[in-house]
C-alpha positions as a Python dict, from the first residue, in 0.01 Angstrom:
ca = {
    (1, 'M'): (0, 0, 0),
    (2, 'K'): (110, 306, -65),
    (3, 'I'): (-19, 705, 114),
    (4, 'V'): (95, 992, 14),
    (5, 'S'): (67, 1328, 195),
    (6, 'W'): (32, 1685, 127),
    (7, 'N'): (15, 2010, 241),
    (8, 'V'): (-96, 2181, -104),
    (9, 'N'): (-119, 2549, 96),
    (10, 'G'): (-415, 2563, -84),
    (11, 'I'): (-577, 2267, -359),
    (12, 'R'): (-687, 2551, -580),
    (13, 'A'): (-388, 2742, -625),
    (14, 'C'): (-192, 2404, -666),
    (15, 'I'): (-369, 2290, -918),
    (16, 'K'): (-241, 2583, -1129),
    (17, 'K'): (62, 2406, -1035),
    (18, 'G'): (115, 2083, -1125),
    (19, 'F'): (-94, 1928, -887),
    (20, 'Y'): (-252, 1651, -1112),
    (21, 'D'): (35, 1560, -1236),
    (22, 'F'): (229, 1458, -940),
    (23, 'F'): (-150, 1300, -824),
    (24, 'V'): (-143, 1010, -1095),
    (25, 'Q'): (243, 977, -1091),
    (26, 'A'): (215, 918, -698),
    (27, 'D'): (-73, 667, -812),
    (28, 'A'): (-118, 609, -457),
    (29, 'D'): (-389, 404, -241),
    (30, 'F'): (-460, 723, -5),
    (31, 'F'): (-367, 1052, -125),
    (32, 'C'): (-426, 1271, 207),
    (33, 'I'): (-440, 1616, 129),
    (34, 'Q'): (-360, 1908, 438),
    (35, 'E'): (-469, 2289, 385),
    (36, 'S'): (-681, 2256, 157),
    (37, 'K'): (-830, 2623, 181),
    (38, 'M'): (-1154, 2507, 6),
    (39, 'Q'): (-1491, 2502, 111),
    (40, 'A'): (-1722, 2260, 15),
    (41, 'G'): (-1888, 2253, -325),
    (42, 'Q'): (-1649, 2524, -460),
    (43, 'Q'): (-1419, 2378, -659),
    (44, 'E'): (-1446, 2018, -848),
    (45, 'I'): (-1134, 1771, -764),
    (46, 'I'): (-1089, 1494, -1065),
    (47, 'T'): (-921, 1248, -902),
    (48, 'K'): (-1069, 898, -1113),
    (49, 'G'): (-1070, 599, -968),
    (50, 'Y'): (-1082, 764, -621),
    (51, 'V'): (-1395, 856, -337),
    (52, 'Q'): (-1354, 1170, -148),
    (53, 'F'): (-1355, 1330, 156),
    (54, 'Q'): (-1325, 1697, 277),
    (55, 'N'): (-1322, 1829, 598),
    (56, 'C'): (-1333, 2238, 601),
    (57, 'A'): (-1303, 2486, 804),
    (58, 'Q'): (-1610, 2753, 911),
    (59, 'R'): (-1397, 2997, 769),
    (60, 'K'): (-1348, 3024, 446),
    (61, 'G'): (-1011, 3020, 286),
    (62, 'Y'): (-852, 2922, 615),
    (63, 'S'): (-737, 2497, 687),
    (64, 'G'): (-964, 2231, 578),
    (65, 'V'): (-854, 1854, 524),
    (66, 'M'): (-916, 1553, 216),
    (67, 'V'): (-859, 1253, 172),
    (68, 'F'): (-880, 1031, -184),
    (69, 'A'): (-889, 681, -174),
    (70, 'K'): (-907, 399, -386),
    (71, 'Q'): (-1185, 188, -155),
    (72, 'P'): (-1434, 294, 18),
    (73, 'P'): (-1362, 294, 413),
    (74, 'L'): (-1660, 127, 610),
    (75, 'S'): (-1694, 477, 856),
    (76, 'V'): (-1589, 846, 821),
    (77, 'F'): (-1531, 1087, 1089),
    (78, 'Y'): (-1489, 1412, 1052),
    (79, 'G'): (-1268, 1570, 1314),
    (80, 'M'): (-1253, 1388, 1737),
    (81, 'G'): (-1622, 1495, 1861),
    (82, 'I'): (-1457, 1834, 2031),
    (83, 'E'): (-1647, 2147, 1889),
    (84, 'E'): (-1365, 2394, 2038),
    (85, 'H'): (-1135, 2200, 1778),
    (86, 'D'): (-1365, 2082, 1576),
    (87, 'R'): (-1391, 2398, 1438),
    (88, 'E'): (-1105, 2440, 1183),
    (89, 'G'): (-1151, 2117, 981),
    (90, 'R'): (-787, 1925, 1055),
    (91, 'L'): (-899, 1597, 1135),
    (92, 'L'): (-1026, 1290, 874),
    (93, 'T'): (-1026, 945, 1076),
    (94, 'L'): (-1121, 650, 772),
    (95, 'E'): (-1212, 345, 924),
    (96, 'Y'): (-1066, 10, 717),
    (97, 'D'): (-1131, -319, 819),
    (98, 'S'): (-808, -371, 1005),
    (99, 'Y'): (-720, -10, 1072),
    (100, 'Y'): (-757, 362, 1097),
    (101, 'L'): (-617, 592, 849),
    (102, 'L'): (-598, 963, 988),
    (103, 'N'): (-545, 1290, 815),
    (104, 'C'): (-392, 1562, 1042),
    (105, 'Y'): (-348, 1929, 1006),
    (106, 'T'): (-194, 2059, 1367),
    (107, 'P'): (-280, 2368, 1419),
    (108, 'N'): (18, 2665, 1429),
    (109, 'A'): (176, 2796, 1734),
    (110, 'K'): (199, 3153, 1564),
    (111, 'E'): (466, 3385, 1555),
    (112, 'Q'): (579, 3464, 1962),
    (113, 'L'): (410, 3133, 2039),
    (114, 'A'): (52, 3349, 2054),
    (115, 'R'): (-184, 2994, 2006),
    (116, 'L'): (95, 2786, 2130),
    (117, 'T'): (-204, 2772, 2471),
    (118, 'Y'): (-442, 2655, 2177),
    (119, 'R'): (-196, 2451, 2032),
    (120, 'I'): (-123, 2232, 2353),
    (121, 'A'): (-471, 2207, 2434),
    (122, 'W'): (-514, 2065, 2105),
    (123, 'E'): (-213, 1813, 2153),
    (124, 'E'): (-392, 1648, 2437),
    (125, 'A'): (-720, 1606, 2322),
    (126, 'F'): (-608, 1458, 1961),
    (127, 'R'): (-355, 1222, 2183),
    (128, 'Q'): (-677, 1076, 2406),
    (129, 'Y'): (-874, 1016, 2013),
    (130, 'I'): (-504, 878, 1919),
    (131, 'N'): (-531, 631, 2249),
    (132, 'D'): (-906, 536, 2230),
    (133, 'L'): (-842, 449, 1878),
    (134, 'T'): (-522, 213, 1975),
    (135, 'K'): (-780, -26, 2165),
    (136, 'R'): (-944, -105, 1878),
    (137, 'K'): (-725, -67, 1598),
    (138, 'V'): (-409, -9, 1463),
    (139, 'V'): (-391, 349, 1389),
    (140, 'I'): (-177, 517, 1075),
    (141, 'L'): (-164, 907, 1119),
    (142, 'C'): (-38, 1166, 827),
    (143, 'G'): (-27, 1504, 793),
    (144, 'D'): (143, 1849, 886),
    (145, 'L'): (210, 1808, 1220),
    (146, 'N'): (356, 2148, 1272),
    (147, 'V'): (678, 2046, 1430),
    (148, 'A'): (1020, 1984, 1377),
    (149, 'H'): (1070, 1706, 1657),
    (150, 'Q'): (1482, 1682, 1656),
    (151, 'E'): (1772, 1881, 1578),
    (152, 'I'): (1836, 1668, 1245),
    (153, 'D'): (1458, 1780, 1147),
    (154, 'I'): (1582, 2159, 1113),
    (155, 'K'): (1807, 2364, 933),
    (156, 'D'): (2012, 2643, 1188),
    (157, 'A'): (1831, 2452, 1464),
    (158, 'H'): (2024, 2685, 1690),
    (159, 'R'): (1883, 2959, 1580),
    (160, 'Y'): (1493, 2871, 1580),
    (161, 'H'): (1500, 2727, 1950),
    (162, 'H'): (1213, 2962, 2093),
    (163, 'H'): (983, 2968, 1780),
    (164, 'A'): (681, 2797, 1655),
    (165, 'G'): (728, 2472, 1553),
    (166, 'F'): (1040, 2429, 1703),
    (167, 'S'): (970, 2489, 2048),
    (168, 'D'): (1090, 2296, 2343),
    (169, 'A'): (684, 2234, 2434),
    (170, 'E'): (577, 2160, 2112),
    (171, 'R'): (902, 1926, 2078),
    (172, 'A'): (758, 1751, 2382),
    (173, 'Q'): (432, 1705, 2289),
    (174, 'F'): (530, 1486, 1996),
    (175, 'S'): (733, 1286, 2192),
    (176, 'K'): (415, 1230, 2440),
    (177, 'L'): (200, 1123, 2099),
    (178, 'L'): (461, 899, 2003),
    (179, 'E'): (466, 745, 2337),
    (180, 'T'): (126, 631, 2254),
    (181, 'G'): (285, 389, 2051),
    (182, 'L'): (342, 564, 1681),
    (183, 'V'): (653, 500, 1492),
    (184, 'D'): (733, 794, 1288),
    (185, 'T'): (859, 587, 909),
    (186, 'Y'): (1064, 842, 778),
    (187, 'R'): (1306, 846, 1053),
    (188, 'Y'): (1270, 457, 1097),
    (189, 'V'): (1393, 397, 826),
    (190, 'Y'): (1643, 630, 794),
    (191, 'P'): (1763, 731, 1069),
    (192, 'E'): (2059, 981, 997),
    (193, 'T'): (1893, 1109, 650),
    (194, 'V'): (1859, 1526, 624),
    (195, 'A'): (1583, 1587, 450),
    (196, 'Y'): (1326, 1852, 471),
    (197, 'T'): (913, 1870, 363),
    (198, 'W'): (871, 2297, 422),
    (199, 'W'): (1015, 2577, 339),
    (200, 'D'): (1001, 2918, 383),
    (201, 'Y'): (890, 3141, 38),
    (202, 'R'): (1089, 3401, 173),
    (203, 'F'): (1424, 3469, 130),
    (204, 'F'): (1503, 3173, -162),
    (205, 'A'): (1473, 2951, 156),
    (206, 'R'): (1414, 2590, -55),
    (207, 'Q'): (1672, 2702, -329),
    (208, 'K'): (1918, 2686, -47),
    (209, 'N'): (1754, 2438, 164),
    (210, 'I'): (1650, 2619, 458),
    (211, 'G'): (1370, 2420, 550),
    (212, 'W'): (1185, 2190, 824),
    (213, 'R'): (1082, 1827, 871),
    (214, 'I'): (711, 1905, 950),
    (215, 'D'): (508, 1654, 796),
    (216, 'Y'): (513, 1261, 882),
    (217, 'V'): (366, 952, 871),
    (218, 'L'): (334, 787, 1181),
    (219, 'V'): (199, 439, 1221),
    (220, 'S'): (135, 197, 1538),
    (221, 'Q'): (444, 30, 1680),
    (222, 'S'): (321, -329, 1593),
    (223, 'L'): (305, -211, 1212),
    (224, 'K'): (659, -132, 1217),
    (225, 'P'): (786, -438, 1095),
    (226, 'N'): (531, -408, 769),
    (227, 'I'): (727, -57, 667),
    (228, 'Q'): (898, -86, 330),
    (229, 'D'): (959, 232, 221),
    (230, 'A'): (953, 583, 299),
    (231, 'Y'): (980, 895, 69),
    (232, 'I'): (989, 1277, 100),
    (233, 'Y'): (941, 1413, -241),
    (234, 'G'): (1184, 1669, -240),
    (235, 'D'): (1176, 1825, -593),
    (236, 'V'): (810, 1815, -626),
    (237, 'L'): (661, 2196, -650),
    (238, 'G'): (347, 2342, -607),
    (239, 'S'): (350, 2464, -237),
    (240, 'D'): (589, 2579, 47),
    (241, 'H'): (534, 2178, 148),
    (242, 'C'): (606, 1937, -76),
    (243, 'P'): (519, 1557, -56),
    (244, 'I'): (561, 1270, 180),
    (245, 'G'): (503, 883, 128),
    (246, 'L'): (492, 552, 305),
    (247, 'R'): (491, 219, 97),
    (248, 'I'): (343, -45, 404),
    (249, 'D'): (194, -346, 419),
    (250, 'V'): (-151, -366, 622),
}
């Protein structure tokens, strides 16, 4: 099974920059996108051979996640059942016979960590949601989790110690998420590889490869022997993020 995840920073804009070319080339069983920035019905996304699911933010042009799946799920959950956290359209869960597939766009802590308190509240609720799911089935979680976990995951780590996405609090929350029984698949397959998934649009950051790895596919520990390969498609343009992927036997 192949899973691809991509923060497209606006699906309508990304379509104009080659989204469909990569979508067809990837030929994934699941193609998950974050930051769709689109309301239901605003534009048809043509994904022949896939069923589509979308969770939109109440605020127009903001956040939002989508999943394109080759096989229809048993059920679909929109959000985690907490109104405070569900109004921004950040989570989709598809249930299958033996696993749950989650597509997540974690809130950004913002400049000067202005939204860190909310971010921590989200993280705590999300961990409980994950714990509840894993009591029933294994979990595959992908998305933009908005944190560079280790120093290897960010260029010039010393410069960003107290910045959103690399603060001690956010990194600790990510560690706690892994402690629920999840594996960072890319770091498992490539423990020492320096590769990034997001680059600031400013300062020619992508050309200079001044980046962050903040997009992930995490899986339940019991699936670790089933991991075949993990991918970062760093040469795929169209967004300030690049796509990532996982091949796994489930």
